[in-house]
Amino acid sequence: MSSTKQHITISVEQKQIINAELANHFKVIPFSEDASTVALYTEESNRNNEYFVQELQLFLDKKISFIYVDETHIQQALATYYRTGDESTTQKNSKEQLSADFLDELIHEAKQIRTSDIHIEIFEEEARVRFRIDGLLIEKYKIKTTNYLELINKIKIRASLDITEKRLPQDGRINFDTFDIRVSILPTHYGEKVVMRLLGRDASHLDLNALGMDAEEQDIYRNAVKKTNGIILISGPTGSGKTTTLYATLKHLNHSKTNIVTVEDPIEYTLKGINQVQLKEDIGLTFTSALRSFLRQDPDIIMLGEIRDAQTAQMAIRASLTGHLVLSTIHTNSALGTISRLIDMDVPAFLIAETLNISVAQRLIRKLCTHCKEKIVLKKEELPNYLRNTNALSHHYIPKGCHYCYYTGYKGRTAIYEMIPITSMISEVIKKENLQDAKNHIDTTKTLAYKALQLFKNGTTSLEEVYPILLNT
């Protein structure tokens, strides 16, 4: 039993020697195991604690050897490798926590630490589980390939999928009391890959005031959604918060005098007073067919989960022309790119100009942890070319990691928005399909790139976080 002050780093395989509950209860970190002995890092204060050793041996049913380290190293390693959520989350999901099944434990852990997606994938010699937390994938477990099929079958059974079908993609859903999980299964070279997206049902936090728009953006957006007809389009990549913005808008518009219908894939939140339809393409219930039916349901407001193709885009335009307010999302890089995308979908430019109320692009930016971010000198060559002559940028902040941020260097995210309200001037430019001219009419201080740059300049976030947005200016 020796002592060290070295920073603790362990592999995914070492992490699996003991579970998170045991590690946090005893404040130990495993680093090796054989048939008879488990070797652990523990705090210096436990050096002469015989009761501590006896209790651990009882739990692990093996002899134990220790390396004693400073308490701060144990805290850092626990936050890094055995991250846990807050007490309210633990109590909320106590039903899942009691299960001894690995799948239930996996789901509970993911929910507890606010994971958006669970990735389960297999390769030639190993399988792994990764969690997406704050937009980034983190490897959590290694699984023996011999156990992988059993886990996949359990997921299929819970999601009411065909366990004998291994050649085609499948989609299903697992329902819990307070949340749902959307399951997507994809055949790959070595076996089936599963992605499980955790969907919360609680819509109480959905509020236009809480989305992160500044006062001017809120005024622009609220004026656009006040109109009784036209199209509201939200753009951005997967995970940028588009759906949250749509739901907050629906909640704002929802009252007893309004008939609101939606078609979604999946339904992420259930909103009282709104008629929500789950997309089922395998039986012909597509965005387009649902939209045709909606027009016979006397709607005031229609929400389409996503505009994916030309047919859906043209149907949405048609619905807005007949006196309906249509809200949807679309995958583009900017608010102006949305207009280009609609033109590429063969929607006539004059119809876009007539029906589009506002085009919004948004991103979620990770914020640096205020407790541990470090200020360093900025090297000009690290910046995109067009910013290298900016004298105002001499220093910047980088993520370091501490127990407040689970040693990731980041804590929380903030949204940035780019909005193009379709004014008479912009409308005329769109009709001429001269989008370069439209760009000249947009205030550069309202773009995503400008807002991302401001977050970088004031130390809210890091260069690595905003760099892709800066390149799209």
Tab-separated table of C-alpha atoms in Angstrom:
chain	number	residue	atom	x	y	z
A	1	MET	CA	0.000	0.000	0.000
A	2	SER	CA	1.799	3.088	-1.288
A	3	SER	CA	1.185	6.831	-1.632
A	4	THR	CA	1.227	9.046	-4.712
A	5	LYS	CA	0.199	12.535	-5.800
A	6	GLN	CA	-0.128	11.687	-9.476
A	7	HIS	CA	-3.240	12.750	-11.440
A	8	ILE	CA	-5.613	9.787	-11.788
A	9	THR	CA	-6.407	8.526	-15.284
A	10	ILE	CA	-8.219	5.240	-15.907
A	11	SER	CA	-9.498	3.434	-18.984
A	12	VAL	CA	-13.101	2.503	-19.737
A	13	GLU	CA	-12.240	-1.121	-18.877
A	14	GLN	CA	-10.799	-0.093	-15.480
A	15	LYS	CA	-13.853	2.072	-14.774
A	16	GLN	CA	-16.115	-0.971	-15.107
A	17	ILE	CA	-14.407	-2.832	-12.246
A	18	ILE	CA	-16.856	-1.170	-9.835
A	19	ASN	CA	-20.100	0.758	-10.363
A	20	ALA	CA	-20.704	4.472	-9.867
A	21	GLU	CA	-22.722	4.031	-6.672
A	22	LEU	CA	-19.925	2.094	-4.960
A	23	ALA	CA	-17.201	4.439	-6.200
A	24	ASN	CA	-18.997	7.534	-4.907
A	25	HIS	CA	-20.048	5.950	-1.612
A	26	PHE	CA	-16.540	4.795	-0.654
A	27	LYS	CA	-14.690	7.496	-2.665
A	28	VAL	CA	-12.461	4.997	-4.443
A	29	ILE	CA	-11.210	4.662	-8.033
A	30	PRO	CA	-10.271	1.222	-9.441
A	31	PHE	CA	-7.109	0.682	-11.492
A	32	SER	CA	-6.614	-3.095	-11.703
A	33	GLU	CA	-8.253	-6.415	-10.912
A	34	ASP	CA	-7.381	-10.101	-11.001
A	35	ALA	CA	-9.096	-13.265	-9.758
A	36	SER	CA	-8.445	-12.539	-6.084
A	37	THR	CA	-7.566	-8.838	-5.680
A	38	VAL	CA	-8.910	-5.393	-6.591
A	39	ALA	CA	-6.500	-2.437	-6.552
A	40	LEU	CA	-7.984	0.967	-5.764
A	41	TYR	CA	-7.028	4.591	-5.368
A	42	THR	CA	-8.407	6.067	-2.145
A	43	GLU	CA	-7.953	9.127	0.063
A	44	GLU	CA	-4.959	9.471	2.378
A	45	SER	CA	-7.363	9.737	5.332
A	46	ASN	CA	-8.346	6.063	4.894
A	47	ARG	CA	-4.810	4.750	5.431
A	48	ASN	CA	-5.456	3.314	8.906
A	49	ASN	CA	-9.208	2.796	8.639
A	50	GLU	CA	-9.685	-0.966	9.148
A	51	TYR	CA	-13.489	-0.725	9.103
A	52	PHE	CA	-13.303	0.948	5.677
A	53	VAL	CA	-11.229	-1.959	4.319
A	54	GLN	CA	-13.478	-4.618	5.836
A	55	GLU	CA	-16.647	-3.042	4.430
A	56	LEU	CA	-15.155	-2.751	0.956
A	57	GLN	CA	-13.979	-6.365	1.028
A	58	LEU	CA	-17.497	-7.402	1.997
A	59	PHE	CA	-18.970	-5.597	-1.016
A	60	LEU	CA	-16.334	-6.717	-3.529
A	61	ASP	CA	-15.730	-10.204	-2.131
A	62	LYS	CA	-11.999	-9.864	-2.885
A	63	LYS	CA	-8.790	-8.759	-1.235
A	64	ILE	CA	-8.047	-5.068	-1.700
A	65	SER	CA	-4.830	-3.134	-2.189
A	66	PHE	CA	-4.658	0.658	-2.131
A	67	ILE	CA	-2.717	3.566	-3.506
A	68	TYR	CA	-3.331	6.573	-1.288
A	69	VAL	CA	-3.756	9.968	-2.959
A	70	ASP	CA	-4.833	13.478	-2.072
A	71	GLU	CA	-8.577	13.998	-1.617
A	72	THR	CA	-8.733	16.461	-4.554
A	73	HIS	CA	-7.483	13.769	-6.968
A	74	ILE	CA	-10.246	11.408	-5.852
A	75	GLN	CA	-12.887	14.155	-6.254
A	76	GLN	CA	-11.622	14.962	-9.745
A	77	ALA	CA	-11.611	11.309	-10.830
A	78	LEU	CA	-15.105	10.692	-9.409
A	79	ALA	CA	-16.460	13.730	-11.278
A	80	THR	CA	-14.736	12.622	-14.480
A	81	TYR	CA	-15.479	8.887	-14.502
A	82	TYR	CA	-18.433	8.420	-12.149
A	83	ARG	CA	-20.502	11.534	-12.760
A	84	THR	CA	-23.854	11.640	-10.947
A	85	GLY	CA	-26.855	13.950	-11.161
A	86	ASP	CA	-28.597	15.956	-8.457
A	87	GLU	CA	-30.763	14.491	-5.681
A	88	SER	CA	-34.073	15.524	-7.226
A	89	THR	CA	-33.247	13.622	-10.416
A	90	THR	CA	-32.246	10.551	-8.435
A	91	GLN	CA	-35.526	10.562	-6.508
A	92	LYS	CA	-37.564	11.165	-9.639
A	93	ASN	CA	-36.174	8.075	-11.340
A	94	SER	CA	-35.932	5.794	-8.319
A	95	LYS	CA	-38.106	3.225	-10.092
A	96	GLU	CA	-35.507	2.690	-12.819
A	97	GLN	CA	-32.642	2.840	-10.314
A	98	LEU	CA	-33.950	-0.169	-8.368
A	99	SER	CA	-33.686	-2.432	-11.411
A	100	ALA	CA	-30.730	-4.825	-11.546
A	101	ASP	CA	-30.930	-4.997	-15.341
A	102	PHE	CA	-28.032	-3.334	-17.143
A	103	LEU	CA	-30.349	-1.683	-19.668
A	104	ASP	CA	-32.417	-0.026	-16.943
A	105	GLU	CA	-29.259	1.040	-15.110
A	106	LEU	CA	-27.905	2.496	-18.344
A	107	ILE	CA	-31.078	4.479	-19.003
A	108	HIS	CA	-31.239	5.684	-15.413
A	109	GLU	CA	-27.624	6.879	-15.470
A	110	ALA	CA	-28.166	8.658	-18.791
A	111	LYS	CA	-31.274	10.422	-17.492
A	112	GLN	CA	-29.571	11.343	-14.256
A	113	ILE	CA	-26.641	13.129	-15.915
A	114	ARG	CA	-28.827	14.804	-18.564
A	115	THR	CA	-27.757	12.759	-21.567
A	116	SER	CA	-29.614	13.481	-24.814
A	117	ASP	CA	-28.654	10.273	-26.687
A	118	ILE	CA	-27.261	6.823	-25.867
A	119	HIS	CA	-25.170	5.200	-28.625
A	120	ILE	CA	-24.624	1.424	-28.477
A	121	GLU	CA	-22.356	0.121	-31.240
A	122	ILE	CA	-20.324	-2.964	-32.128
A	123	PHE	CA	-17.024	-3.445	-33.961
A	124	GLU	CA	-14.869	-6.439	-34.816
A	125	GLU	CA	-13.421	-7.099	-31.362
A	126	GLU	CA	-15.455	-4.986	-28.955
A	127	ALA	CA	-18.668	-3.082	-28.377
A	128	ARG	CA	-19.141	0.206	-26.584
A	129	VAL	CA	-21.704	2.581	-25.089
A	130	ARG	CA	-21.395	6.334	-25.529
A	131	PHE	CA	-23.468	9.177	-24.030
A	132	ARG	CA	-24.043	12.523	-25.736
A	133	ILE	CA	-23.807	15.186	-23.031
A	134	ASP	CA	-24.065	18.893	-23.911
A	135	GLY	CA	-23.647	17.987	-27.562
A	136	LEU	CA	-20.493	15.857	-27.224
A	137	LEU	CA	-20.162	12.051	-27.251
A	138	ILE	CA	-18.379	10.534	-24.242
A	139	GLU	CA	-17.464	6.850	-24.043
A	140	LYS	CA	-18.960	5.289	-20.910
A	141	TYR	CA	-18.738	1.481	-21.171
A	142	LYS	CA	-17.116	-1.347	-23.042
A	143	ILE	CA	-19.285	-4.444	-23.620
A	144	LYS	CA	-18.169	-7.950	-24.524
A	145	THR	CA	-19.277	-8.826	-28.033
A	146	THR	CA	-20.769	-12.048	-26.632
A	147	ASN	CA	-23.165	-9.966	-24.488
A	148	TYR	CA	-23.998	-7.416	-27.160
A	149	LEU	CA	-26.739	-9.392	-28.916
A	150	GLU	CA	-28.560	-10.006	-25.624
A	151	LEU	CA	-28.567	-6.251	-24.903
A	152	ILE	CA	-29.841	-5.407	-28.395
A	153	ASN	CA	-32.646	-7.964	-28.082
A	154	LYS	CA	-33.710	-6.523	-24.729
A	155	ILE	CA	-33.911	-3.066	-26.307
A	156	LYS	CA	-35.941	-4.439	-29.244
A	157	ILE	CA	-38.381	-6.194	-26.937
A	158	ARG	CA	-38.862	-3.063	-24.803
A	159	ALA	CA	-39.371	-0.965	-27.953
A	160	SER	CA	-41.838	-3.502	-29.494
A	161	LEU	CA	-39.522	-4.222	-32.437
A	162	ASP	CA	-38.896	-7.445	-34.382
A	163	ILE	CA	-35.951	-9.275	-32.781
A	164	THR	CA	-35.587	-11.550	-35.819
A	165	GLU	CA	-35.105	-8.649	-38.260
A	166	LYS	CA	-31.411	-7.825	-38.472
A	167	ARG	CA	-31.070	-6.664	-42.082
A	168	LEU	CA	-33.299	-3.564	-42.120
A	169	PRO	CA	-33.393	-0.386	-39.994
A	170	GLN	CA	-36.105	-0.263	-37.331
A	171	ASP	CA	-37.581	2.525	-35.215
A	172	GLY	CA	-39.476	2.151	-31.960
A	173	ARG	CA	-40.236	3.763	-28.623
A	174	ILE	CA	-39.840	2.892	-24.933
A	175	ASN	CA	-42.244	4.631	-22.533
A	176	PHE	CA	-41.523	5.542	-18.912
A	177	ASP	CA	-43.680	7.485	-16.447
A	178	THR	CA	-41.910	10.831	-16.875
A	179	PHE	CA	-40.060	10.470	-20.181
A	180	ASP	CA	-39.918	8.476	-23.399
A	181	ILE	CA	-37.075	7.018	-25.431
A	182	ARG	CA	-36.997	6.979	-29.227
A	183	VAL	CA	-35.083	3.903	-30.431
A	184	SER	CA	-33.352	3.756	-33.827
A	185	ILE	CA	-31.643	0.528	-34.947
A	186	LEU	CA	-29.303	0.459	-37.935
A	187	PRO	CA	-27.623	-2.660	-39.415
A	188	THR	CA	-23.829	-2.175	-39.677
A	189	HIS	CA	-20.932	-4.377	-40.817
A	190	TYR	CA	-20.427	-6.125	-37.443
A	191	GLY	CA	-23.985	-5.968	-36.109
A	192	GLU	CA	-26.783	-3.581	-35.285
A	193	LYS	CA	-26.098	-0.110	-33.911
A	194	VAL	CA	-28.664	1.407	-31.543
A	195	VAL	CA	-29.248	5.071	-30.789
A	196	MET	CA	-31.705	5.872	-28.012
A	197	ARG	CA	-32.850	9.484	-27.726
A	198	LEU	CA	-34.251	10.531	-24.345
A	199	LEU	CA	-37.362	12.688	-24.698
A	200	GLY	CA	-38.716	14.609	-21.712
A	201	ARG	CA	-42.458	15.094	-21.392
A	202	ASP	CA	-42.321	18.038	-18.987
A	203	ALA	CA	-43.263	21.168	-20.944
A	204	SER	CA	-43.331	23.510	-17.938
A	205	HIS	CA	-39.945	25.031	-18.830
A	206	LEU	CA	-40.994	25.918	-22.382
A	207	ASP	CA	-41.265	29.693	-22.503
A	208	LEU	CA	-40.300	32.217	-25.172
A	209	ASN	CA	-38.761	34.359	-22.417
A	210	ALA	CA	-36.396	31.516	-21.462
A	211	LEU	CA	-35.011	30.660	-24.909
A	212	GLY	CA	-32.105	33.099	-24.790
A	213	MET	CA	-33.362	35.710	-27.271
A	214	ASP	CA	-32.476	39.306	-26.415
A	215	ALA	CA	-35.225	41.937	-26.147
A	216	GLU	CA	-34.966	43.020	-29.790
A	217	GLU	CA	-35.031	39.426	-31.058
A	218	GLN	CA	-38.071	38.658	-28.919
A	219	ASP	CA	-39.938	41.656	-30.356
A	220	ILE	CA	-39.094	40.634	-33.931
A	221	TYR	CA	-40.068	37.011	-33.357
A	222	ARG	CA	-43.289	37.734	-31.443
A	223	ASN	CA	-44.444	40.129	-34.181
A	224	ALA	CA	-43.852	37.405	-36.794
A	225	VAL	CA	-45.857	34.759	-34.915
A	226	LYS	CA	-48.723	37.186	-34.225
A	227	LYS	CA	-49.720	37.007	-37.893
A	228	THR	CA	-52.662	34.773	-38.706
A	229	ASN	CA	-51.069	33.314	-41.824
A	230	GLY	CA	-47.650	32.753	-43.372
A	231	ILE	CA	-44.681	30.530	-42.539
A	232	ILE	CA	-42.258	30.595	-39.607
A	233	LEU	CA	-39.085	28.578	-40.333
A	234	ILE	CA	-36.431	27.634	-37.747
A	235	SER	CA	-33.138	26.298	-39.107
A	236	GLY	CA	-30.027	24.725	-37.649
A	237	PRO	CA	-28.234	21.389	-37.326
A	238	THR	CA	-29.431	18.493	-35.157
A	239	GLY	CA	-29.206	19.403	-31.474
A	240	SER	CA	-29.368	23.178	-31.950
A	241	GLY	CA	-32.652	23.625	-30.062
A	242	LYS	CA	-35.020	24.096	-33.024
A	243	THR	CA	-37.726	21.822	-31.600
A	244	THR	CA	-37.594	23.569	-28.222
A	245	THR	CA	-38.149	26.917	-29.961
A	246	LEU	CA	-41.124	25.489	-31.870
A	247	TYR	CA	-42.743	24.035	-28.746
A	248	ALA	CA	-42.239	27.274	-26.811
A	249	THR	CA	-43.900	29.118	-29.710
A	250	LEU	CA	-46.842	26.693	-29.735
A	251	LYS	CA	-47.252	27.085	-25.997
A	252	HIS	CA	-47.283	30.871	-26.461
A	253	LEU	CA	-49.921	30.648	-29.220
A	254	ASN	CA	-52.082	28.028	-27.509
A	255	HIS	CA	-55.451	29.245	-26.187
A	256	SER	CA	-59.075	28.123	-26.272
A	257	LYS	CA	-59.981	30.121	-29.411
A	258	THR	CA	-57.240	28.583	-31.566
A	259	ASN	CA	-57.186	25.179	-33.281
A	260	ILE	CA	-53.573	23.944	-33.410
A	261	VAL	CA	-52.546	20.684	-35.102
A	262	THR	CA	-49.041	19.215	-35.381
A	263	VAL	CA	-47.363	16.301	-37.122
A	264	GLU	CA	-44.082	15.290	-35.487
A	265	ASP	CA	-41.374	12.649	-35.549
A	266	PRO	CA	-41.216	12.083	-32.639
A	267	ILE	CA	-43.669	13.865	-30.321
A	268	GLU	CA	-41.173	15.188	-27.753
A	269	TYR	CA	-43.574	17.042	-25.462
A	270	THR	CA	-47.320	16.652	-25.026
A	271	LEU	CA	-49.053	20.015	-24.856
A	272	LYS	CA	-52.570	20.251	-23.444
A	273	GLY	CA	-55.048	21.703	-25.917
A	274	ILE	CA	-52.957	20.899	-29.004
A	275	ASN	CA	-53.793	18.035	-31.400
A	276	GLN	CA	-50.510	16.204	-31.971
A	277	VAL	CA	-49.997	13.490	-34.595
A	278	GLN	CA	-47.080	11.025	-34.636
A	279	LEU	CA	-45.543	10.492	-38.086
A	280	LYS	CA	-45.829	6.861	-39.315
A	281	GLU	CA	-44.213	6.650	-42.728
A	282	ASP	CA	-44.395	2.832	-42.838
A	283	ILE	CA	-48.196	3.032	-43.150
A	284	GLY	CA	-48.243	6.121	-45.359
A	285	LEU	CA	-48.715	8.796	-42.677
A	286	THR	CA	-46.095	11.253	-43.956
A	287	PHE	CA	-45.739	14.982	-43.415
A	288	THR	CA	-47.404	15.568	-46.779
A	289	SER	CA	-50.373	13.227	-46.263
A	290	ALA	CA	-50.928	14.542	-42.735
A	291	LEU	CA	-50.856	18.104	-44.007
A	292	ARG	CA	-53.541	17.285	-46.582
A	293	SER	CA	-55.742	15.923	-43.791
A	294	PHE	CA	-55.017	18.894	-41.537
A	295	LEU	CA	-56.486	21.291	-44.101
A	296	ARG	CA	-59.832	19.513	-43.653
A	297	GLN	CA	-59.648	19.884	-39.856
A	298	ASP	CA	-60.319	23.655	-39.823
A	299	PRO	CA	-56.912	24.535	-38.281
A	300	ASP	CA	-55.672	28.004	-37.384
A	301	ILE	CA	-52.069	26.966	-36.785
A	302	ILE	CA	-50.165	24.001	-38.245
A	303	MET	CA	-46.805	22.742	-37.032
A	304	LEU	CA	-44.729	20.395	-39.204
A	305	GLY	CA	-41.817	18.792	-37.393
A	306	GLU	CA	-39.530	19.260	-40.388
A	307	ILE	CA	-39.590	20.267	-44.052
A	308	ARG	CA	-37.602	17.433	-45.631
A	309	ASP	CA	-38.495	17.548	-49.318
A	310	ALA	CA	-39.978	19.636	-52.121
A	311	GLN	CA	-43.460	18.152	-51.778
A	312	THR	CA	-43.705	19.028	-48.082
A	313	ALA	CA	-42.338	22.536	-48.735
A	314	GLN	CA	-44.903	23.178	-51.465
A	315	MET	CA	-47.754	21.850	-49.295
A	316	ALA	CA	-46.655	24.136	-46.453
A	317	ILE	CA	-46.649	27.116	-48.831
A	318	ARG	CA	-50.127	26.159	-50.048
A	319	ALA	CA	-51.426	25.899	-46.473
A	320	SER	CA	-50.100	29.359	-45.606
A	321	LEU	CA	-51.700	30.831	-48.737
A	322	THR	CA	-55.116	29.595	-47.609
A	323	GLY	CA	-55.022	31.523	-44.330
A	324	HIS	CA	-53.068	29.288	-41.940
A	325	LEU	CA	-50.005	30.016	-39.830
A	326	VAL	CA	-47.441	27.264	-40.496
A	327	LEU	CA	-44.425	26.582	-38.276
A	328	SER	CA	-41.626	24.177	-39.167
A	329	THR	CA	-37.897	23.448	-39.086
A	330	ILE	CA	-35.411	23.002	-41.901
A	331	HIS	CA	-31.744	21.974	-42.034
A	332	THR	CA	-29.691	24.941	-43.279
A	333	ASN	CA	-26.640	26.817	-41.986
A	334	SER	CA	-28.145	30.303	-41.862
A	335	ALA	CA	-31.391	32.236	-42.022
A	336	LEU	CA	-30.577	33.295	-45.583
A	337	GLY	CA	-29.679	29.693	-46.442
A	338	THR	CA	-33.283	28.725	-45.664
A	339	ILE	CA	-34.496	30.888	-48.534
A	340	SER	CA	-31.904	29.316	-50.874
A	341	ARG	CA	-33.004	25.857	-49.761
A	342	LEU	CA	-36.658	26.577	-50.558
A	343	ILE	CA	-35.680	27.831	-54.020
A	344	ASP	CA	-33.643	24.630	-54.517
A	345	MET	CA	-36.832	22.706	-53.615
A	346	ASP	CA	-38.518	24.364	-56.629
A	347	VAL	CA	-40.699	26.633	-54.547
A	348	PRO	CA	-41.260	29.728	-56.737
A	349	ALA	CA	-39.389	32.742	-55.372
A	350	PHE	CA	-42.487	34.966	-55.507
A	351	LEU	CA	-44.376	32.486	-53.273
A	352	ILE	CA	-41.530	32.464	-50.737
A	353	ALA	CA	-41.628	36.261	-50.700
A	354	GLU	CA	-45.405	36.247	-50.233
A	355	THR	CA	-45.655	33.605	-47.490
A	356	LEU	CA	-42.454	33.590	-45.395
A	357	ASN	CA	-42.904	35.723	-42.257
A	358	ILE	CA	-39.495	35.157	-40.720
A	359	SER	CA	-36.469	32.928	-41.167
A	360	VAL	CA	-34.615	32.072	-37.948
A	361	ALA	CA	-31.303	30.242	-37.583
A	362	GLN	CA	-30.043	29.164	-34.189
A	363	ARG	CA	-27.179	27.398	-32.437
A	364	LEU	CA	-26.433	26.180	-28.916
A	365	ILE	CA	-23.004	27.236	-27.640
A	366	ARG	CA	-21.297	25.555	-24.695
A	367	LYS	CA	-20.263	28.026	-21.985
A	368	LEU	CA	-16.870	27.830	-20.303
A	369	CYS	CA	-16.942	26.956	-16.621
A	370	THR	CA	-16.509	30.242	-14.727
A	371	HIS	CA	-14.588	28.480	-11.933
A	372	CYS	CA	-11.729	27.082	-13.991
A	373	LYS	CA	-11.457	28.766	-17.410
A	374	GLU	CA	-7.918	29.990	-18.070
A	375	LYS	CA	-6.873	33.175	-19.872
A	376	ILE	CA	-4.012	32.772	-22.365
A	377	VAL	CA	-2.416	34.732	-25.203
A	378	LEU	CA	-4.216	34.383	-28.526
A	379	LYS	CA	-2.122	33.423	-31.537
A	380	LYS	CA	-3.449	35.153	-34.664
A	381	GLU	CA	-2.914	32.043	-36.810
A	382	GLU	CA	-5.513	30.233	-34.696
A	383	LEU	CA	-8.259	32.525	-36.030
A	384	PRO	CA	-10.041	32.339	-39.405
A	385	ASN	CA	-8.215	34.407	-42.048
A	386	TYR	CA	-10.662	37.316	-42.036
A	387	LEU	CA	-10.148	37.908	-38.284
A	388	ARG	CA	-6.352	37.776	-38.132
A	389	ASN	CA	-5.944	41.531	-38.504
A	390	THR	CA	-8.292	42.284	-35.613
A	391	ASN	CA	-6.103	44.051	-33.035
A	392	ALA	CA	-8.770	43.885	-30.319
A	393	LEU	CA	-8.206	40.131	-29.901
A	394	SER	CA	-5.056	39.565	-27.852
A	395	HIS	CA	-6.161	37.034	-25.244
A	396	HIS	CA	-8.810	34.334	-24.961
A	397	TYR	CA	-10.040	31.700	-22.527
A	398	ILE	CA	-9.601	27.932	-22.734
A	399	PRO	CA	-11.354	25.083	-20.857
A	400	LYS	CA	-9.372	23.502	-18.014
A	401	GLY	CA	-11.762	21.406	-15.911
A	402	CYS	CA	-12.692	21.285	-12.231
A	403	HIS	CA	-15.202	19.524	-9.982
A	404	TYR	CA	-17.852	22.169	-10.709
A	405	CYS	CA	-17.965	21.184	-14.406
A	406	TYR	CA	-17.145	17.473	-14.011
A	407	TYR	CA	-13.668	18.300	-15.417
A	408	THR	CA	-15.038	19.022	-18.894
A	409	GLY	CA	-14.174	22.732	-18.824
A	410	TYR	CA	-17.745	23.665	-19.818
A	411	LYS	CA	-20.929	24.184	-17.821
A	412	GLY	CA	-24.254	24.885	-19.504
A	413	ARG	CA	-25.143	26.169	-22.956
A	414	THR	CA	-26.527	29.395	-24.369
A	415	ALA	CA	-28.489	29.975	-27.576
A	416	ILE	CA	-27.664	32.461	-30.318
A	417	TYR	CA	-30.100	33.501	-33.052
A	418	GLU	CA	-30.002	34.995	-36.518
A	419	MET	CA	-33.321	36.412	-37.716
A	420	ILE	CA	-34.467	37.693	-41.086
A	421	PRO	CA	-37.964	39.202	-40.864
A	422	ILE	CA	-39.316	39.396	-44.400
A	423	THR	CA	-39.752	43.132	-44.918
A	424	SER	CA	-41.023	44.642	-48.169
A	425	MET	CA	-37.409	45.323	-49.199
A	426	ILE	CA	-36.272	41.731	-48.526
A	427	SER	CA	-39.414	40.454	-50.235
A	428	GLU	CA	-38.569	42.321	-53.456
A	429	VAL	CA	-35.016	40.961	-53.393
A	430	ILE	CA	-36.268	37.374	-52.932
A	431	LYS	CA	-38.639	37.753	-55.903
A	432	LYS	CA	-35.609	38.598	-58.068
A	433	GLU	CA	-33.758	35.538	-56.623
A	434	ASN	CA	-30.796	37.798	-55.925
A	435	LEU	CA	-29.802	36.445	-52.524
A	436	GLN	CA	-26.381	38.106	-52.621
A	437	ASP	CA	-28.215	41.426	-52.709
A	438	ALA	CA	-30.348	40.213	-49.790
A	439	LYS	CA	-27.157	39.597	-47.822
A	440	ASN	CA	-26.216	43.260	-48.322
A	441	HIS	CA	-29.472	44.286	-46.627
A	442	ILE	CA	-28.800	42.197	-43.487
A	443	ASP	CA	-27.176	43.874	-40.481
A	444	THR	CA	-23.855	42.044	-39.909
A	445	THR	CA	-24.256	42.491	-36.141
A	446	LYS	CA	-27.338	40.248	-36.281
A	447	THR	CA	-25.608	37.204	-37.803
A	448	LEU	CA	-24.693	33.979	-36.019
A	449	ALA	CA	-21.001	34.560	-36.728
A	450	TYR	CA	-21.032	38.007	-35.125
A	451	LYS	CA	-22.878	36.789	-32.028
A	452	ALA	CA	-20.582	33.772	-31.675
A	453	LEU	CA	-17.580	36.100	-31.951
A	454	GLN	CA	-18.942	38.302	-29.151
A	455	LEU	CA	-19.306	35.266	-26.870
A	456	PHE	CA	-15.699	34.370	-27.665
A	457	LYS	CA	-14.424	37.908	-27.115
A	458	ASN	CA	-16.074	38.312	-23.724
A	459	GLY	CA	-14.803	34.951	-22.492
A	460	THR	CA	-18.162	33.170	-22.358
A	461	THR	CA	-16.959	30.375	-24.640
A	462	SER	CA	-13.842	29.028	-26.346
A	463	LEU	CA	-12.447	29.344	-29.847
A	464	GLU	CA	-12.940	25.631	-30.553
A	465	GLU	CA	-16.646	26.003	-29.779
A	466	VAL	CA	-17.313	28.945	-32.127
A	467	TYR	CA	-14.766	28.237	-34.885
A	468	PRO	CA	-17.178	26.293	-37.173
A	469	ILE	CA	-19.715	29.137	-36.928
A	470	LEU	CA	-17.078	31.768	-37.671
A	471	LEU	CA	-16.139	29.906	-40.854
A	472	ASN	CA	-19.740	30.112	-42.114
A	473	THR	CA	-19.841	33.907	-42.124
